[in-house]
Coordinates of C-alpha atoms and ligand atoms in Angstrom, one line a residue:
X1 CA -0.5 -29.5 -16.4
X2 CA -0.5 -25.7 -16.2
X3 CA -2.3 -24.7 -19.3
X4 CA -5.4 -26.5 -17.1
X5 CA -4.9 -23.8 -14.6
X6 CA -7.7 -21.2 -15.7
X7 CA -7.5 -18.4 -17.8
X8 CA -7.7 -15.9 -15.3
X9 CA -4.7 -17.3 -12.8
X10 CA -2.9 -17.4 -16.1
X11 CA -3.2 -14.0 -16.8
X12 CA -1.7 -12.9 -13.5
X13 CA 2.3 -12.7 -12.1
X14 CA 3.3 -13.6 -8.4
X15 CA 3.5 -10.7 -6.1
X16 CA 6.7 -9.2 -6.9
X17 CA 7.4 -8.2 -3.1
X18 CA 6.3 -10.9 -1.7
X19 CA 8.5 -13.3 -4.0
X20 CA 11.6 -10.3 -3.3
X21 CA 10.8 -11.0 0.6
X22 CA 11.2 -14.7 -0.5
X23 CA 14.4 -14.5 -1.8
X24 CA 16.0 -12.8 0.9
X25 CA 14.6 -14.7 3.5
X26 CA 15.8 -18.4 1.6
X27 CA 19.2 -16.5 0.9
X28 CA 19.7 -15.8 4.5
X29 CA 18.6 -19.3 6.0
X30 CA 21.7 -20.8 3.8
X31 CA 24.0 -18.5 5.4
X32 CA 24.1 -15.1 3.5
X33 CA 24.1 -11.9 5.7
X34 CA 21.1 -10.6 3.2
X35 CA 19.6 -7.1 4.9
X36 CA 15.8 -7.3 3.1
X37 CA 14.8 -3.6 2.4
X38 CA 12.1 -5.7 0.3
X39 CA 9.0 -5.8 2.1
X40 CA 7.0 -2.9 3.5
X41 CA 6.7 -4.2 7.2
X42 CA 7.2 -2.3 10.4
X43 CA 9.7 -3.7 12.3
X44 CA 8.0 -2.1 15.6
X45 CA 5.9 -4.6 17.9
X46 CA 2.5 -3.7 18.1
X47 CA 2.0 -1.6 21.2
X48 CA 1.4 -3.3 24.6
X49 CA -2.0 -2.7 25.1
X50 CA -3.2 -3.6 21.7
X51 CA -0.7 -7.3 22.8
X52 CA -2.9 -7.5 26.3
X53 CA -5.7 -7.0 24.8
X54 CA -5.5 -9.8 22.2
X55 CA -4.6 -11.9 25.5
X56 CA -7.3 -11.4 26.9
X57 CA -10.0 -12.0 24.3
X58 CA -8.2 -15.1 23.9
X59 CA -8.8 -15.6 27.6
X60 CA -12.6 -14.6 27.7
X61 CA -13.3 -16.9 24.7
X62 CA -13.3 -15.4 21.7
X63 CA -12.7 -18.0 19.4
X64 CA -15.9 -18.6 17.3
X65 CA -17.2 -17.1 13.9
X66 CA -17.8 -13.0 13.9
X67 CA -20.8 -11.8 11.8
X68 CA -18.9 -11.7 8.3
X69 CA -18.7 -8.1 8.2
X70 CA -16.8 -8.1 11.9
X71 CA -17.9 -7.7 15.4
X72 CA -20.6 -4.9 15.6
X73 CA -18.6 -3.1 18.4
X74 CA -15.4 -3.2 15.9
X75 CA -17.4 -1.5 13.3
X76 CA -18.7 0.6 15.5
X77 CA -15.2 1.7 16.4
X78 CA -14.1 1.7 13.0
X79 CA -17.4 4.6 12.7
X80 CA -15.7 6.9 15.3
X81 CA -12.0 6.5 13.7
X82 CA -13.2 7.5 10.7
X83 CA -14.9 10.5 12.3
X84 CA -12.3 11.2 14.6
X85 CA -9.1 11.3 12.0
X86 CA -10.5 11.4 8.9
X87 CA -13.9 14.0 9.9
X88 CA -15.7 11.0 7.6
X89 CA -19.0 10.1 8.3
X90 CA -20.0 6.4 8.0
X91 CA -22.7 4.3 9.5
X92 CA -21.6 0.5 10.7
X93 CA -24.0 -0.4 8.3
X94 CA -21.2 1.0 5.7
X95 CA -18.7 -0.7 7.0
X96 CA -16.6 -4.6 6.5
X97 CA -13.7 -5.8 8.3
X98 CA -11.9 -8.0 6.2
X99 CA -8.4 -10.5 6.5
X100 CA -6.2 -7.5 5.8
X101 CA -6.7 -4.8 3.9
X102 CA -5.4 -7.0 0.8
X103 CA -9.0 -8.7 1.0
X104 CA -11.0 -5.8 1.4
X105 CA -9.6 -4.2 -2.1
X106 CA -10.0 -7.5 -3.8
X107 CA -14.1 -7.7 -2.3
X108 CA -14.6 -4.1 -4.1
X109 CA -13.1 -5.0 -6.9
X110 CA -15.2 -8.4 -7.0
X111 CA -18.0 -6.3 -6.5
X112 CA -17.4 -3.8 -9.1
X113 CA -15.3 -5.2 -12.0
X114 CA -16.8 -6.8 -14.8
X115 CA -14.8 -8.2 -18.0
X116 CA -13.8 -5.0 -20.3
X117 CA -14.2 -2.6 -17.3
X118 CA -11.7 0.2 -17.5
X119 CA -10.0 0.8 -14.3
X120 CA -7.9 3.8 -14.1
X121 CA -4.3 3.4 -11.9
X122 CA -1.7 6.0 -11.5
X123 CA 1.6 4.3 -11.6
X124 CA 3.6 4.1 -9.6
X125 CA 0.8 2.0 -8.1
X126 CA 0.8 -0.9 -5.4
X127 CA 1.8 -4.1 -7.0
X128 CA -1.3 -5.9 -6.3
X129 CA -4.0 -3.4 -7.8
X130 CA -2.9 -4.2 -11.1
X131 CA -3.1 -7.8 -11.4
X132 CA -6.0 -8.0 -9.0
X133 CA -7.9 -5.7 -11.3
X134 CA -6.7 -8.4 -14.5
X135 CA -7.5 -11.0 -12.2
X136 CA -11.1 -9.9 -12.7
X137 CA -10.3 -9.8 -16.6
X138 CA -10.7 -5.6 -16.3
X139 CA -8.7 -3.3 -18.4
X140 CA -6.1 -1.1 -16.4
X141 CA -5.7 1.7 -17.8
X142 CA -2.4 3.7 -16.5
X143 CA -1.9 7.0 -16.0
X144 CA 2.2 7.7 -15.6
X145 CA 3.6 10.3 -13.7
X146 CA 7.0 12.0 -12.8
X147 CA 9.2 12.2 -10.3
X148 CA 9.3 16.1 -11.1
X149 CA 5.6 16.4 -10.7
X150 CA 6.2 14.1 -7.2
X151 CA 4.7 11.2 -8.7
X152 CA 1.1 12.8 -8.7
X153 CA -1.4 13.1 -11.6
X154 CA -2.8 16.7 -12.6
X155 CA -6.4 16.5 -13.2
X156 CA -6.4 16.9 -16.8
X157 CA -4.7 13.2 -16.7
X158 CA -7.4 12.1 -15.4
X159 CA -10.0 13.4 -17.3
X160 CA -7.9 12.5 -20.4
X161 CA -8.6 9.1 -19.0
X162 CA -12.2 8.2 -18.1
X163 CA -13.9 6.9 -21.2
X164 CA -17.7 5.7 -20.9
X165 CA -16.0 2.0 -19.8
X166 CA -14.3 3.4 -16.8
X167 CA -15.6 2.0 -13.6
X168 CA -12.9 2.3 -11.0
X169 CA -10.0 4.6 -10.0
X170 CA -7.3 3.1 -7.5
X171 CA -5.1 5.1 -6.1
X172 CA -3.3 5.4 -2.6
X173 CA -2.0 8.3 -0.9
X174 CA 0.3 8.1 1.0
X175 CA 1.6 5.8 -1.9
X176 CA 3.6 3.0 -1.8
X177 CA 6.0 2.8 -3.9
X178 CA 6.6 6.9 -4.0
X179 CA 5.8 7.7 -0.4
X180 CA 3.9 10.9 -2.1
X181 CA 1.0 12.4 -0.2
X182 CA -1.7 14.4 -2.5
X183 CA -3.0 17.3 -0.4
X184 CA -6.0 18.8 0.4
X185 CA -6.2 21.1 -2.6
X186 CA -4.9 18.4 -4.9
X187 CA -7.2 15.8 -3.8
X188 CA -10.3 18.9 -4.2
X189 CA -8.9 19.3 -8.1
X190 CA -9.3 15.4 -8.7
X191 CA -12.6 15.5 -7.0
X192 CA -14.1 18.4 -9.6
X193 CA -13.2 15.7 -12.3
X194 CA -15.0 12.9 -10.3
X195 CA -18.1 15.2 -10.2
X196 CA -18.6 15.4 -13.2
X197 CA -18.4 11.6 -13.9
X198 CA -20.6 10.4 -11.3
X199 CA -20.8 6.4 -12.4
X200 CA -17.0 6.5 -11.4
X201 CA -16.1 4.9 -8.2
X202 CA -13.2 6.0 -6.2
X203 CA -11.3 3.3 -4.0
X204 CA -8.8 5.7 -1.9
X205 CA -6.5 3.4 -0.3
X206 CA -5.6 5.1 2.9
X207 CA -3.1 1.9 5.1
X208 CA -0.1 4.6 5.2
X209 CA -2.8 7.6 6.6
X210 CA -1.0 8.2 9.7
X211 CA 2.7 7.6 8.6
X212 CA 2.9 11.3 6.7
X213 CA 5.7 13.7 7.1
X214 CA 4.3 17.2 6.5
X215 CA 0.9 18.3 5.8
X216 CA -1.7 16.2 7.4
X217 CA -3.3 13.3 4.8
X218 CA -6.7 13.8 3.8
X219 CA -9.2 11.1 2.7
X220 CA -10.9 12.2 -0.7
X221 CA -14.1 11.3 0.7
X222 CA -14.5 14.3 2.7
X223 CA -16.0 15.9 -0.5
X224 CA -19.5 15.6 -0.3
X225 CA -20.0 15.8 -4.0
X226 CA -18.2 12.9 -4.4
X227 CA -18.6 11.2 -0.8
X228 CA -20.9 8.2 -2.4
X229 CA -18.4 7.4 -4.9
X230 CA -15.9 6.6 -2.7
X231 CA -14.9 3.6 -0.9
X232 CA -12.1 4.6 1.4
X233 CA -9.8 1.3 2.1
X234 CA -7.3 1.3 5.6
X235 CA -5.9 -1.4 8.3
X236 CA -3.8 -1.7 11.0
X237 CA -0.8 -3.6 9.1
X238 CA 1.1 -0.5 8.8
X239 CA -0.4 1.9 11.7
X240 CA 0.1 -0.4 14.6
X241 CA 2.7 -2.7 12.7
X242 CA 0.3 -5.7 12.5
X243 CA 1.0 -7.1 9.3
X244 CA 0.4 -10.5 10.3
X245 CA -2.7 -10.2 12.2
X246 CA -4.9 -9.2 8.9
X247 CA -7.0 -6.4 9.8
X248 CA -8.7 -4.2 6.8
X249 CA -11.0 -2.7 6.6
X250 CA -13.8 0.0 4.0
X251 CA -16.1 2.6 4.6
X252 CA -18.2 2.5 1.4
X253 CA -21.9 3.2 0.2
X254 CA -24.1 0.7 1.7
X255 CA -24.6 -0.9 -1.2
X256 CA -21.0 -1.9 -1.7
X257 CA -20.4 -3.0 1.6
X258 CA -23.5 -5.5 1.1
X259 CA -21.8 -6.8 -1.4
X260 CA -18.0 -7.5 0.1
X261 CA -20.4 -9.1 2.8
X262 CA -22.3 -11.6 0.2
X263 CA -18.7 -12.3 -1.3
X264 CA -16.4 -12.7 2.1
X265 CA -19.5 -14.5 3.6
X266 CA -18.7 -17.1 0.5
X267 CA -15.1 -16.7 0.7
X268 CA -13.2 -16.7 4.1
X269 CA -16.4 -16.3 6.7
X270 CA -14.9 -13.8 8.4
X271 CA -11.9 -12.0 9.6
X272 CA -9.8 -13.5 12.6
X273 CA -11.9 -13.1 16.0
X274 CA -9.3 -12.4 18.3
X275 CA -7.4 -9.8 16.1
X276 CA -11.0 -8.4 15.7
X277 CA -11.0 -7.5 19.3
X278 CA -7.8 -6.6 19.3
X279 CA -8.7 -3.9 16.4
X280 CA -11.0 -2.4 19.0
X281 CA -8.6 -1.4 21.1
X282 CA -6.3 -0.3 18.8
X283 CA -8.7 2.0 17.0
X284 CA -10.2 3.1 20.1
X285 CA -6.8 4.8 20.5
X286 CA -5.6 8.1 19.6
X287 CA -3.3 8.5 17.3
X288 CA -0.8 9.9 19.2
X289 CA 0.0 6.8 21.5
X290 CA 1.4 5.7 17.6
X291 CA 3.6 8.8 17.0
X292 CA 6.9 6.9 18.3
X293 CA 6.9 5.0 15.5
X294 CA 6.1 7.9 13.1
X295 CA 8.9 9.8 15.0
X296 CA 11.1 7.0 14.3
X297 CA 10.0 6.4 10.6
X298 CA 10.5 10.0 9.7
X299 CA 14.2 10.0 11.4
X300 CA 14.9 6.9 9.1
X301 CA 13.2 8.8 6.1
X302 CA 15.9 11.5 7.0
X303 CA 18.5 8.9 7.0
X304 CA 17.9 7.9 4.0
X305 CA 17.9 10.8 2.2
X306 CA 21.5 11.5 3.9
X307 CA 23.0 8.4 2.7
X308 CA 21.3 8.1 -0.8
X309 CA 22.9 11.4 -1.8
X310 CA 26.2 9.6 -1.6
X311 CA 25.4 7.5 -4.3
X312 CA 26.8 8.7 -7.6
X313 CA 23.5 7.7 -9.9
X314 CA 20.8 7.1 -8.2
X315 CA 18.2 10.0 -9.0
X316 CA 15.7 10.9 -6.2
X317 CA 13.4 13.0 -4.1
X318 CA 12.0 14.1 -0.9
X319 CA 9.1 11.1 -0.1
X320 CA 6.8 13.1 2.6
X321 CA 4.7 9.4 3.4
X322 CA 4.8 5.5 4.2
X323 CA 8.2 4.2 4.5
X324 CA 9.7 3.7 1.1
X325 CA 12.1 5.8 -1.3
X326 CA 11.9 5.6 -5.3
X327 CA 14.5 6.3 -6.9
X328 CA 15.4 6.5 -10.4
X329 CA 18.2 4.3 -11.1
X330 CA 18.0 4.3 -15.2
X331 CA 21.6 5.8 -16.0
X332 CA 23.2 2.8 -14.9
X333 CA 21.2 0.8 -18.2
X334 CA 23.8 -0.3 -20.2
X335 CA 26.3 0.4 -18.0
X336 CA 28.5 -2.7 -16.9
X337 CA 28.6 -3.7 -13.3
X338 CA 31.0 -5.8 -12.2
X339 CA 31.2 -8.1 -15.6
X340 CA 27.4 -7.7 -16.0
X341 CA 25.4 -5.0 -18.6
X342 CA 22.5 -3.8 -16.2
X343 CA 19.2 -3.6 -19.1
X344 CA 16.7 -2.8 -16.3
X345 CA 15.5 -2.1 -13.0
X346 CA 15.0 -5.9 -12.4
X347 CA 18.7 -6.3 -13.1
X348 CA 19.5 -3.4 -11.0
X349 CA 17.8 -5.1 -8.2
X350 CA 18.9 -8.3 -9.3
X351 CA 22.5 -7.1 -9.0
X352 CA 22.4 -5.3 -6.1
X353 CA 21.2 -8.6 -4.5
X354 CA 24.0 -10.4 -5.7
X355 CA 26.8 -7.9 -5.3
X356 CA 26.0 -6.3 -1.7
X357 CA 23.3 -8.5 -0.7
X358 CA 20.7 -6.2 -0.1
X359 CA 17.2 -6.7 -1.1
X360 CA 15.2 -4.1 -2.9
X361 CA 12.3 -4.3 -5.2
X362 CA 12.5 -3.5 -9.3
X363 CA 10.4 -0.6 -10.1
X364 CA 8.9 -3.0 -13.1
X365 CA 6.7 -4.2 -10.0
X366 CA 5.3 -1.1 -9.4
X367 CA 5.1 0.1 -13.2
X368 CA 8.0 2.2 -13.7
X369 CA 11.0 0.6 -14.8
X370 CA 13.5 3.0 -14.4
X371 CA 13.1 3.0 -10.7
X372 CA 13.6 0.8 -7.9
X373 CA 12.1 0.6 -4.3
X374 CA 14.0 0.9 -1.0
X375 CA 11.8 0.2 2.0
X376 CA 13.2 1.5 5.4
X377 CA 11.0 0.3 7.5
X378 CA 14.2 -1.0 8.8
X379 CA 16.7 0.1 11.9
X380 CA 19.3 2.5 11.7
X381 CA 21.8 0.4 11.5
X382 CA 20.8 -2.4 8.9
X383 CA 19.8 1.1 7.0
X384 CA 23.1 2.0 7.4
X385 CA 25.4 -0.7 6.6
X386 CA 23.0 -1.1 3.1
X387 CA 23.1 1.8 2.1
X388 CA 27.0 1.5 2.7
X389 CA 26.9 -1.9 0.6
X390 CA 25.3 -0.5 -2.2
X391 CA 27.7 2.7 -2.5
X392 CA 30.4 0.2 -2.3
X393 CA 29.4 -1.7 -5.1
X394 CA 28.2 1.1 -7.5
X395 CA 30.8 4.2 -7.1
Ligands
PMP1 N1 -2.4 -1.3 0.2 C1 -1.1 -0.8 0.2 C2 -0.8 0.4 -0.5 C3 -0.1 -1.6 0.8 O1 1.2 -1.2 0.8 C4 -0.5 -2.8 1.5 C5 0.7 -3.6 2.1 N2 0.5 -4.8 2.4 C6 -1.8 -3.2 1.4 C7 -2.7 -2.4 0.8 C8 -2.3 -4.5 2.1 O2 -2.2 -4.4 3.5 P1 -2.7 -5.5 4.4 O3 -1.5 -6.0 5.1 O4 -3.7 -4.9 5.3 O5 -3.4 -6.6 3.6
LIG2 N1 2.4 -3.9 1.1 C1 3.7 -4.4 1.4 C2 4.7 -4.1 0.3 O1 4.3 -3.4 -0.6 C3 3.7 -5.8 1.8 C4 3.8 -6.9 0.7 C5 2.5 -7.0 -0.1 O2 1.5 -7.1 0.6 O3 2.6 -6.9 -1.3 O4 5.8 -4.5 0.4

């Protein structure tokens, strides 16, 4: 029966991190004491008012079919955000709410992406842009980087890779998997490159904007040379820890945003009513009502970084965004671990699951195979007592 599945579903893998998340979660319901540093989640609530508020929409009756590109007063909001924390100028007309900022990359790329389309993608890259970019039957074409060059590409990379087929470049900064942030002046190199190539389109993933360390992030579309190429991509999954509530959301060129309307019309109608509402009064916010969690994120970040260095093996560096650490794990290939020769980072994860039960993600997911992803968007203490597992079993 599955080789009537199409060609296209075929060509594509399971989320990695989702099927991770899985695992752990089926592992634990038969019993195991599994701590899942798997999934990039907050494990905050979302804050109260942003909770009352979703009450009370509920309350005045909210519960029909928004216009399919969100509420007018959402994208409204989303207009003054942008302006407000990202000094980005878009109209409402420029903007779609979408279920999660999952959908809103998959409408651009829908929009975009024809078959043979290059697509340029830094790796590490998120686990979905690759096979959602295959899913389309476009070419990825990958530009690695190093953890001595903090996972970022230079711009001669990039202008190495643009061919006359390139349509897209994906990138995300703050970037999950590294938790690298480009800054200003690295993001003004890349845009020189972008300049010149002006049938490029740029789709800046921004979801961990607000979760960065040191310098302040920057959105590549504040440079007006390239402002129209860009469609800048963010949510409130990771900001206000509302991952389940699917908000995303782009500013784009009209044009774009047109069409994520004509597809998401098609496809899911439109976003979730009351978590539109809800989204109002989140963005309507300023950002500092959100700095606990940041606070908190950055002490785990620190955490981290203390307890990793006790672990004889494990490569690594300082991540200045989101909520994850990289590591490079590759000198324990070929090794043997407790009976077993560890070939790869999926064994590596593999094994720490079984060994100290403690769920990670391979770095195969995010395209770098020597490295595997620890998310701490976790509390001290399950931080703690993993990190202690894992040193137990590897030193
Ligand atoms: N982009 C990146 C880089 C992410 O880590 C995530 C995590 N889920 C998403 C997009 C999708 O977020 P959402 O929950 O809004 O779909
Ligand atoms: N973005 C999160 C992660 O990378 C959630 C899972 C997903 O959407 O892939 O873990």
């Amino acid at each position: 029966m599955k080789n009537r599945l199409s060609y296209r579903l075929q060509n594509i893998s399971y989320s990695q991190t989702i099927a991770m998340s899985a695992k752990a979660r089926e592992l634990k319901n038969k019993g195991y004491n599994i701590i899942n540093l798997s999934l990039g989640e907050p494990d905050f609530s979302p804050p109260n008012f942003v909770l009352s508020s979703a009450k009370k929409a509920i309350d005045e009756g909210y519960h029909y079919y928004t216009p399919v590109s969100g509420y007018f007063e959402l994208k409204k909001m989303i207009c003054e955000k942008f302006s407000r924390d990202n000094r980005l100028k878009y109209t409402p007309s420029q903007i779609v709410v979408s279920t999660g900022a999952k959908q809103a990359i998959m409408n651009v790329l829908l929009s975009l992406l024809n078959k043979d389309d290059e697509v340029i993608i830094p790796a590490p890259y998120w686990v979905s842009y690759l096979q959602m970019v295959k899913f389309c039957e476009s070419s990825p074409v990958i530009i690695p980087t190093i953890m001595k060059n903090d996972f970022k590409i230079h711009p001669e990379q990039l202008e190495k890779a643009i061919t006359s087929k390139t349509k897209l470049f994906i990138f995300s900064s703050p970037c999950n998997p590294t938790g690298s942030v480009y800054s200003y002046e690295e993001l003004k190199d890349l845009s020189e490159i972008f300049k010149k190539h002006p049938k490029v389109m740029i789709l800046s993933d921004e979801i961990y904007e607000h979760i960065c360390y040191s310098e302040k992030h920057t959105s590549i579309a504040i440079f007006p040379d390239i402002h129209n190429q860009v469609i800048t991509v963010n949510g409130l999954s990771k900001a206000f820890s509302m991952t389940g509530w699917r908000i995303g959301y782009i500013g784009a060129p009209e044009w774009i945003a047109q069409s994520c309307d004509k597809i998401q019309g098609q496809m899911t109608s439109c976003a979730n009513s009351i978590a539109q509402i809800a989204a109002i009064t989140a963005l309507a916010a300023h950002p500092n009502k959100i700095e606990y969690m940041i606070k908190e994120f950055k002490k785990r970040r620190n955490l981290v970084l203390d307890m990793i260095k006790e672990i004889d093996g494990f490569q690594f560096y300082q991540p200045n965004g989101a909520f994850y650490i990289f590591p490079k794990i590759s000198s324990f290939f070929g090794k043997k671990l407790h009976g077993k020769i560890i070939q790869n980072s999926d064994e590596f994860s593999e094994f720490l699951l079984d060994q100290s039960k403690v769920a990670t993600v391979s770095g195969s997911a995010f395209g770098d195979n020597e490295c595997l992803r620890i998310s701490y968007a976790s509390s001290d203490d399950k931080i703690i007592e993993a990190f202690t597992r894992i040193k137990k079993v590897l030193n």
